[in-house]
CSV table of N, CA, C and O in Angstrom, one decimal:
chain,number,residue,atom,x,y,z
A,1,UNK,N,4.9,66.3,51.5
A,1,UNK,CA,4.8,67.1,50.4
A,1,UNK,C,5.4,68.5,50.7
A,1,UNK,O,5.9,69.2,49.8
A,2,UNK,N,5.2,69.0,51.9
A,2,UNK,CA,5.6,70.4,52.2
A,2,UNK,C,7.2,70.5,52.0
A,2,UNK,O,7.6,71.5,51.5
A,3,UNK,N,7.9,69.5,52.4
A,3,UNK,CA,9.4,69.5,52.2
A,3,UNK,C,9.7,69.7,50.7
A,3,UNK,O,10.6,70.5,50.4
A,4,UNK,N,9.0,69.1,49.8
A,4,UNK,CA,9.3,69.2,48.4
A,4,UNK,C,9.0,70.6,47.9
A,4,UNK,O,9.5,71.0,46.9
A,5,UNK,N,8.0,71.2,48.5
A,5,UNK,CA,7.7,72.6,48.1
A,5,UNK,C,8.5,73.7,48.7
A,5,UNK,O,8.7,74.7,48.1
A,6,UNK,N,8.9,73.5,50.0
A,6,UNK,CA,9.6,74.5,50.7
A,6,UNK,C,11.1,74.2,51.1
A,6,UNK,O,11.8,75.2,51.4
A,7,UNK,N,11.5,73.0,51.1
A,7,UNK,CA,12.8,72.6,51.5
A,7,UNK,C,13.8,72.7,50.3
A,7,UNK,O,13.5,73.0,49.2
A,8,UNK,N,15.0,72.3,50.7
A,8,UNK,CA,16.1,72.2,49.7
A,8,UNK,C,15.8,70.9,48.9
A,8,UNK,O,15.7,69.8,49.4
A,9,UNK,N,15.7,71.0,47.6
A,9,UNK,CA,15.4,69.9,46.7
A,9,UNK,C,16.6,69.1,46.3
A,9,UNK,O,17.7,69.6,46.1
A,10,UNK,N,16.3,67.8,46.0
A,10,UNK,CA,17.4,66.9,45.5
A,10,UNK,C,17.8,67.4,44.1
A,10,UNK,O,17.0,67.8,43.3
A,11,UNK,N,19.1,67.3,43.8
A,11,UNK,CA,19.6,67.7,42.5
A,11,UNK,C,19.0,67.0,41.3
A,11,UNK,O,19.0,67.4,40.2
A,12,UNK,N,18.5,65.8,41.6
A,12,UNK,CA,17.9,65.0,40.5
A,12,UNK,C,16.5,65.6,40.1
A,12,UNK,O,16.2,65.6,38.9
A,13,UNK,N,15.9,66.3,41.0
A,13,UNK,CA,14.5,66.8,40.7
A,13,UNK,C,14.4,68.2,40.3
A,13,UNK,O,13.5,68.6,39.7
A,14,UNK,N,15.4,69.0,40.8
A,14,UNK,CA,15.3,70.5,40.5
A,14,UNK,C,16.7,71.1,40.1
A,14,UNK,O,17.7,70.5,40.5
A,15,UNK,N,16.7,72.2,39.4
A,15,UNK,CA,17.9,72.9,39.1
A,15,UNK,C,18.7,73.4,40.3
A,15,UNK,O,18.1,73.6,41.4
A,16,UNK,N,19.9,73.7,40.2
A,16,UNK,CA,20.8,74.2,41.3
A,16,UNK,C,20.4,75.5,41.8
A,16,UNK,O,20.8,75.9,43.0
A,17,UNK,N,19.8,76.4,41.1
A,17,UNK,CA,19.6,77.8,41.4
A,17,UNK,C,18.9,77.9,42.8
A,17,UNK,O,19.3,78.7,43.6
A,18,UNK,N,17.9,77.1,43.1
A,18,UNK,CA,17.2,77.2,44.4
A,18,UNK,C,18.1,76.8,45.6
A,18,UNK,O,18.1,77.5,46.6
A,19,UNK,N,18.9,75.8,45.4
A,19,UNK,CA,19.8,75.3,46.4
A,19,UNK,C,20.9,76.3,46.6
A,19,UNK,O,21.3,76.6,47.8
A,20,UNK,N,21.4,76.9,45.6
A,20,UNK,CA,22.5,77.9,45.7
A,20,UNK,C,22.0,79.2,46.4
A,20,UNK,O,22.6,79.7,47.3
A,21,UNK,N,20.7,79.6,46.1
A,21,UNK,CA,20.1,80.7,46.8
A,21,UNK,C,20.0,80.5,48.2
A,21,UNK,O,20.2,81.3,49.1
A,22,UNK,N,19.6,79.2,48.6
A,22,UNK,CA,19.4,78.9,50.0
A,22,UNK,C,20.7,78.9,50.7
A,22,UNK,O,20.8,79.5,51.8
A,23,UNK,N,21.7,78.3,50.1
A,23,UNK,CA,23.1,78.3,50.8
A,23,UNK,C,23.6,79.7,50.9
A,23,UNK,O,24.1,80.1,51.9
A,24,UNK,N,23.4,80.5,49.8
A,24,UNK,CA,23.8,81.9,49.9
A,24,UNK,C,23.2,82.7,51.0
A,24,UNK,O,23.8,83.5,51.7
A,25,UNK,N,21.9,82.5,51.2
A,25,UNK,CA,21.1,83.1,52.3
A,25,UNK,C,21.7,82.8,53.6
A,25,UNK,O,21.9,83.6,54.5
A,26,UNK,N,22.0,81.5,53.8
A,26,UNK,CA,22.6,81.0,55.1
A,26,UNK,C,24.0,81.7,55.3
A,26,UNK,O,24.3,82.1,56.4
A,27,UNK,N,24.8,81.7,54.3
A,27,UNK,CA,26.1,82.3,54.3
A,27,UNK,C,26.0,83.8,54.7
A,27,UNK,O,26.7,84.3,55.6
A,28,UNK,N,25.1,84.5,54.1
A,28,UNK,CA,24.9,85.9,54.4
A,28,UNK,C,24.4,86.2,55.8
A,28,UNK,O,24.8,87.1,56.4
A,29,UNK,N,23.6,85.3,56.2
A,29,UNK,CA,23.0,85.4,57.6
A,29,UNK,C,24.0,85.1,58.7
A,29,UNK,O,24.1,85.8,59.7
A,30,UNK,N,24.8,84.1,58.5
A,30,UNK,CA,25.7,83.6,59.6
A,30,UNK,C,27.2,84.1,59.4
A,30,UNK,O,27.9,83.9,60.3
A,31,UNK,N,27.5,84.6,58.2
A,31,UNK,CA,28.9,85.1,58.0
A,31,UNK,C,30.0,84.1,58.5
A,31,UNK,O,30.8,84.5,59.3
A,32,UNK,N,30.0,82.9,57.9
A,32,UNK,CA,31.0,81.9,58.4
A,32,UNK,C,32.4,82.3,58.1
A,32,UNK,O,32.7,83.0,57.1
A,33,UNK,N,33.4,81.8,58.9
A,33,UNK,CA,34.8,82.0,58.7
A,33,UNK,C,35.4,81.0,57.7
A,33,UNK,O,36.5,81.2,57.2
A,34,UNK,N,34.6,79.9,57.5
A,34,UNK,CA,35.0,78.9,56.6
A,34,UNK,C,33.9,77.9,56.4
A,34,UNK,O,32.9,78.0,57.1
A,35,UNK,N,34.0,77.0,55.5
A,35,UNK,CA,33.0,76.0,55.2
A,35,UNK,C,33.6,74.7,54.8
A,35,UNK,O,34.7,74.6,54.3
A,36,UNK,N,32.8,73.6,55.0
A,36,UNK,CA,33.2,72.3,54.6
A,36,UNK,C,32.1,71.7,53.8
A,36,UNK,O,31.0,71.6,54.3
A,37,UNK,N,32.4,71.3,52.6
A,37,UNK,CA,31.4,70.7,51.7
A,37,UNK,C,31.6,69.2,51.9
A,37,UNK,O,32.7,68.6,51.5
A,38,UNK,N,30.6,68.5,52.4
A,38,UNK,CA,30.6,67.0,52.5
A,38,UNK,C,30.0,66.4,51.3
A,38,UNK,O,28.8,66.6,51.1
A,39,UNK,N,30.7,65.6,50.5
A,39,UNK,CA,30.2,65.1,49.3
A,39,UNK,C,30.0,63.6,49.4
A,39,UNK,O,31.0,62.8,49.6
A,40,UNK,N,28.8,63.1,49.3
A,40,UNK,CA,28.5,61.6,49.4
A,40,UNK,C,29.2,61.0,48.1
A,40,UNK,O,28.8,61.4,47.0
A,41,UNK,N,30.1,60.1,48.3
A,41,UNK,CA,30.8,59.5,47.2
A,41,UNK,C,29.9,58.8,46.1
A,41,UNK,O,30.2,58.9,44.9
A,42,UNK,N,28.8,58.2,46.6
A,42,UNK,CA,28.0,57.4,45.6
A,42,UNK,C,26.7,58.2,45.2
A,42,UNK,O,25.7,57.6,45.0
A,43,UNK,N,26.8,59.5,45.2
A,43,UNK,CA,25.6,60.3,44.8
A,43,UNK,C,26.1,61.4,43.8
A,43,UNK,O,26.4,62.5,44.1
A,44,UNK,N,26.1,61.0,42.5
A,44,UNK,CA,26.5,61.9,41.5
A,44,UNK,C,25.7,63.1,41.4
A,44,UNK,O,26.3,64.2,41.2
A,45,UNK,N,24.4,63.1,41.5
A,45,UNK,CA,23.6,64.3,41.5
A,45,UNK,C,24.0,65.4,42.5
A,45,UNK,O,24.1,66.6,42.1
A,46,UNK,N,24.4,65.0,43.7
A,46,UNK,CA,24.9,66.0,44.7
A,46,UNK,C,26.2,66.5,44.2
A,46,UNK,O,26.5,67.7,44.5
A,47,UNK,N,27.0,65.7,43.6
A,47,UNK,CA,28.3,66.2,43.1
A,47,UNK,C,28.1,67.3,42.0
A,47,UNK,O,29.0,68.2,41.9
A,48,UNK,N,27.1,67.3,41.3
A,48,UNK,CA,26.8,68.3,40.3
A,48,UNK,C,26.8,69.7,40.9
A,48,UNK,O,27.1,70.7,40.2
A,49,UNK,N,26.4,69.8,42.1
A,49,UNK,CA,26.3,71.1,42.8
A,49,UNK,C,27.6,71.6,43.3
A,49,UNK,O,27.8,72.8,43.6
A,50,UNK,N,28.6,70.8,43.5
A,50,UNK,CA,29.8,71.1,44.2
A,50,UNK,C,30.5,72.3,43.5
A,50,UNK,O,30.9,73.2,44.2
A,51,UNK,N,30.7,72.3,42.2
A,51,UNK,CA,31.4,73.4,41.6
A,51,UNK,C,30.7,74.8,41.8
A,51,UNK,O,31.4,75.8,42.1
A,52,UNK,N,29.4,74.7,41.8
A,52,UNK,CA,28.6,76.0,42.1
A,52,UNK,C,28.8,76.4,43.6
A,52,UNK,O,29.0,77.6,43.8
A,53,UNK,N,28.8,75.5,44.5
A,53,UNK,CA,29.0,75.8,45.9
A,53,UNK,C,30.4,76.4,46.1
A,53,UNK,O,30.6,77.4,46.8
A,54,UNK,N,31.4,75.7,45.6
A,54,UNK,CA,32.8,76.2,45.7
A,54,UNK,C,33.0,77.6,45.2
A,54,UNK,O,33.6,78.4,45.8
A,55,UNK,N,32.4,77.8,44.0
A,55,UNK,CA,32.5,79.1,43.4
A,55,UNK,C,31.8,80.2,44.2
A,55,UNK,O,32.3,81.3,44.4
A,56,UNK,N,30.7,79.9,44.8
A,56,UNK,CA,30.0,80.8,45.7
A,56,UNK,C,30.8,81.2,46.8
A,56,UNK,O,30.9,82.4,47.2
A,57,UNK,N,31.4,80.2,47.5
A,57,UNK,CA,32.3,80.6,48.6
A,57,UNK,C,33.5,81.4,48.2
A,57,UNK,O,34.0,82.3,48.9
A,58,UNK,N,34.1,81.0,47.0
A,58,UNK,CA,35.2,81.8,46.5
A,58,UNK,C,34.9,83.2,46.3
A,58,UNK,O,35.6,84.1,46.6
A,59,UNK,N,33.7,83.5,45.7
A,59,UNK,CA,33.2,84.8,45.4
A,59,UNK,C,33.0,85.6,46.7
A,59,UNK,O,33.2,86.9,46.7
A,60,UNK,N,32.7,84.9,47.8
A,60,UNK,CA,32.5,85.6,49.1
A,60,UNK,C,33.7,85.6,49.9
A,60,UNK,O,33.7,86.0,51.1
A,61,UNK,N,34.9,85.2,49.3
A,61,UNK,CA,36.1,85.1,50.1
A,61,UNK,C,36.1,84.3,51.3
A,61,UNK,O,36.6,84.7,52.4
A,62,UNK,N,35.4,83.2,51.3
A,62,UNK,CA,35.3,82.3,52.4
A,62,UNK,C,36.0,81.0,52.1
A,62,UNK,O,35.8,80.3,51.1
A,63,UNK,N,37.0,80.7,52.9
A,63,UNK,CA,37.8,79.4,52.7
A,63,UNK,C,36.8,78.2,52.8
A,63,UNK,O,36.0,78.2,53.6
A,64,UNK,N,37.0,77.3,51.9
A,64,UNK,CA,36.2,76.1,51.8
A,64,UNK,C,37.0,74.9,51.5
A,64,UNK,O,38.0,74.9,50.8
A,65,UNK,N,36.6,73.8,52.2
A,65,UNK,CA,37.3,72.5,52.0
A,65,UNK,C,36.2,71.5,51.5
A,65,UNK,O,35.0,71.7,51.7
A,66,UNK,N,36.7,70.5,50.8
A,66,UNK,CA,35.7,69.5,50.3
A,66,UNK,C,36.2,68.1,50.7
A,66,UNK,O,37.4,67.8,50.6
A,67,UNK,N,35.3,67.3,51.3
A,67,UNK,CA,35.7,66.0,51.7
A,67,UNK,C,34.6,65.0,51.1
A,67,UNK,O,33.4,65.3,51.2
A,68,UNK,N,35.1,64.0,50.5
A,68,UNK,CA,34.2,63.0,49.9
A,68,UNK,C,34.0,61.8,51.0
A,68,UNK,O,34.9,61.4,51.6
A,69,UNK,N,32.8,61.5,51.2
A,69,UNK,CA,32.4,60.4,52.1
A,69,UNK,C,31.9,59.2,51.4
A,69,UNK,O,31.2,59.3,50.4
A,70,UNK,N,32.3,58.0,51.9
A,70,UNK,CA,31.8,56.8,51.3
A,70,UNK,C,30.5,56.3,52.0
A,70,UNK,O,29.9,55.4,51.5
A,71,UNK,N,30.2,56.8,53.1
A,71,UNK,CA,29.1,56.3,53.9
A,71,UNK,C,28.0,57.4,53.9
A,71,UNK,O,28.1,58.5,53.5
A,72,UNK,N,26.9,57.0,54.5
A,72,UNK,CA,25.8,57.9,54.7
A,72,UNK,C,26.2,58.8,55.9
A,72,UNK,O,27.0,58.5,56.7
A,73,UNK,N,25.5,60.0,55.9
A,73,UNK,CA,25.9,61.0,56.9
A,73,UNK,C,25.4,60.5,58.3
A,73,UNK,O,24.3,60.1,58.5
A,74,UNK,N,26.3,60.6,59.3
A,74,UNK,CA,26.0,60.4,60.7
A,74,UNK,C,27.0,61.3,61.5
A,74,UNK,O,28.0,61.7,60.9
A,75,UNK,N,26.7,61.5,62.7
A,75,UNK,CA,27.7,62.3,63.5
A,75,UNK,C,29.1,61.7,63.4
A,75,UNK,O,30.1,62.5,63.3
A,76,UNK,N,29.3,60.4,63.5
A,76,UNK,CA,30.6,59.8,63.4
A,76,UNK,C,31.3,60.0,62.1
A,76,UNK,O,32.5,60.3,62.0
A,77,UNK,N,30.5,60.0,61.0
A,77,UNK,CA,31.0,60.2,59.7
A,77,UNK,C,31.4,61.7,59.5
A,77,UNK,O,32.4,62.0,58.8
A,78,UNK,N,30.7,62.6,60.1
A,78,UNK,CA,31.0,64.0,60.0
A,78,UNK,C,32.3,64.2,60.7
A,78,UNK,O,33.2,64.9,60.3
A,79,UNK,N,32.5,63.6,61.9
A,79,UNK,CA,33.7,63.8,62.7
A,79,UNK,C,34.9,63.2,61.9
A,79,UNK,O,36.0,63.9,61.8
A,80,UNK,N,34.7,62.1,61.2
A,80,UNK,CA,35.8,61.5,60.4
A,80,UNK,C,36.1,62.5,59.2
A,80,UNK,O,37.3,62.7,58.9
A,81,UNK,N,35.1,63.1,58.6
A,81,UNK,CA,35.3,64.0,57.5
A,81,UNK,C,36.1,65.2,58.0
A,81,UNK,O,37.1,65.7,57.3
A,82,UNK,N,35.8,65.7,59.2
A,82,UNK,CA,36.5,66.9,59.7
A,82,UNK,C,38.0,66.5,60.0
A,82,UNK,O,38.9,67.3,59.7
A,83,UNK,N,38.2,65.3,60.5
A,83,UNK,CA,39.6,64.8,60.7
A,83,UNK,C,40.3,64.7,59.4
A,83,UNK,O,41.5,65.0,59.4
A,84,UNK,N,39.7,64.2,58.4
A,84,UNK,CA,40.3,64.1,57.1
A,84,UNK,C,40.7,65.5,56.6
A,84,UNK,O,41.8,65.7,56.0
A,85,UNK,N,39.8,66.5,56.8
A,85,UNK,CA,40.2,67.8,56.3
A,85,UNK,C,41.3,68.4,57.1
A,85,UNK,O,42.2,69.0,56.5
A,86,UNK,N,41.3,68.2,58.4
A,86,UNK,CA,42.5,68.7,59.2
A,86,UNK,C,43.8,68.1,58.8
A,86,UNK,O,44.8,68.7,58.7
A,87,UNK,N,43.7,66.8,58.4
A,87,UNK,CA,44.9,66.1,57.9
A,87,UNK,C,45.4,66.7,56.6
A,87,UNK,O,46.6,66.8,56.3
A,88,UNK,N,44.5,67.2,55.8
A,88,UNK,CA,44.9,67.8,54.5
A,88,UNK,C,45.5,69.2,54.7
A,88,UNK,O,46.3,69.7,53.9
A,89,UNK,N,45.1,69.9,55.8
A,89,UNK,CA,45.6,71.2,56.1
A,89,UNK,C,47.0,71.1,56.7
A,89,UNK,O,47.9,71.6,56.6
């Protein structure tokens, strides 16, 4: 229950504002040189957040890439996503 009250909530259950504030806080804290948005292909609710995330990075002048994944997240899938992004660059 604590995760639902304090963590990042699923887009199906809560509006985007809380997730965007959380991502913005992380960006402000760590000042990244770039970002990669990993989008699960079969999860439409997560896709609803992508335009907001991309706009946030654009406003902060942080380069951002987007990669769509067909599988669940794992270290191997993340490596594959990074390689896909490198191929696009």
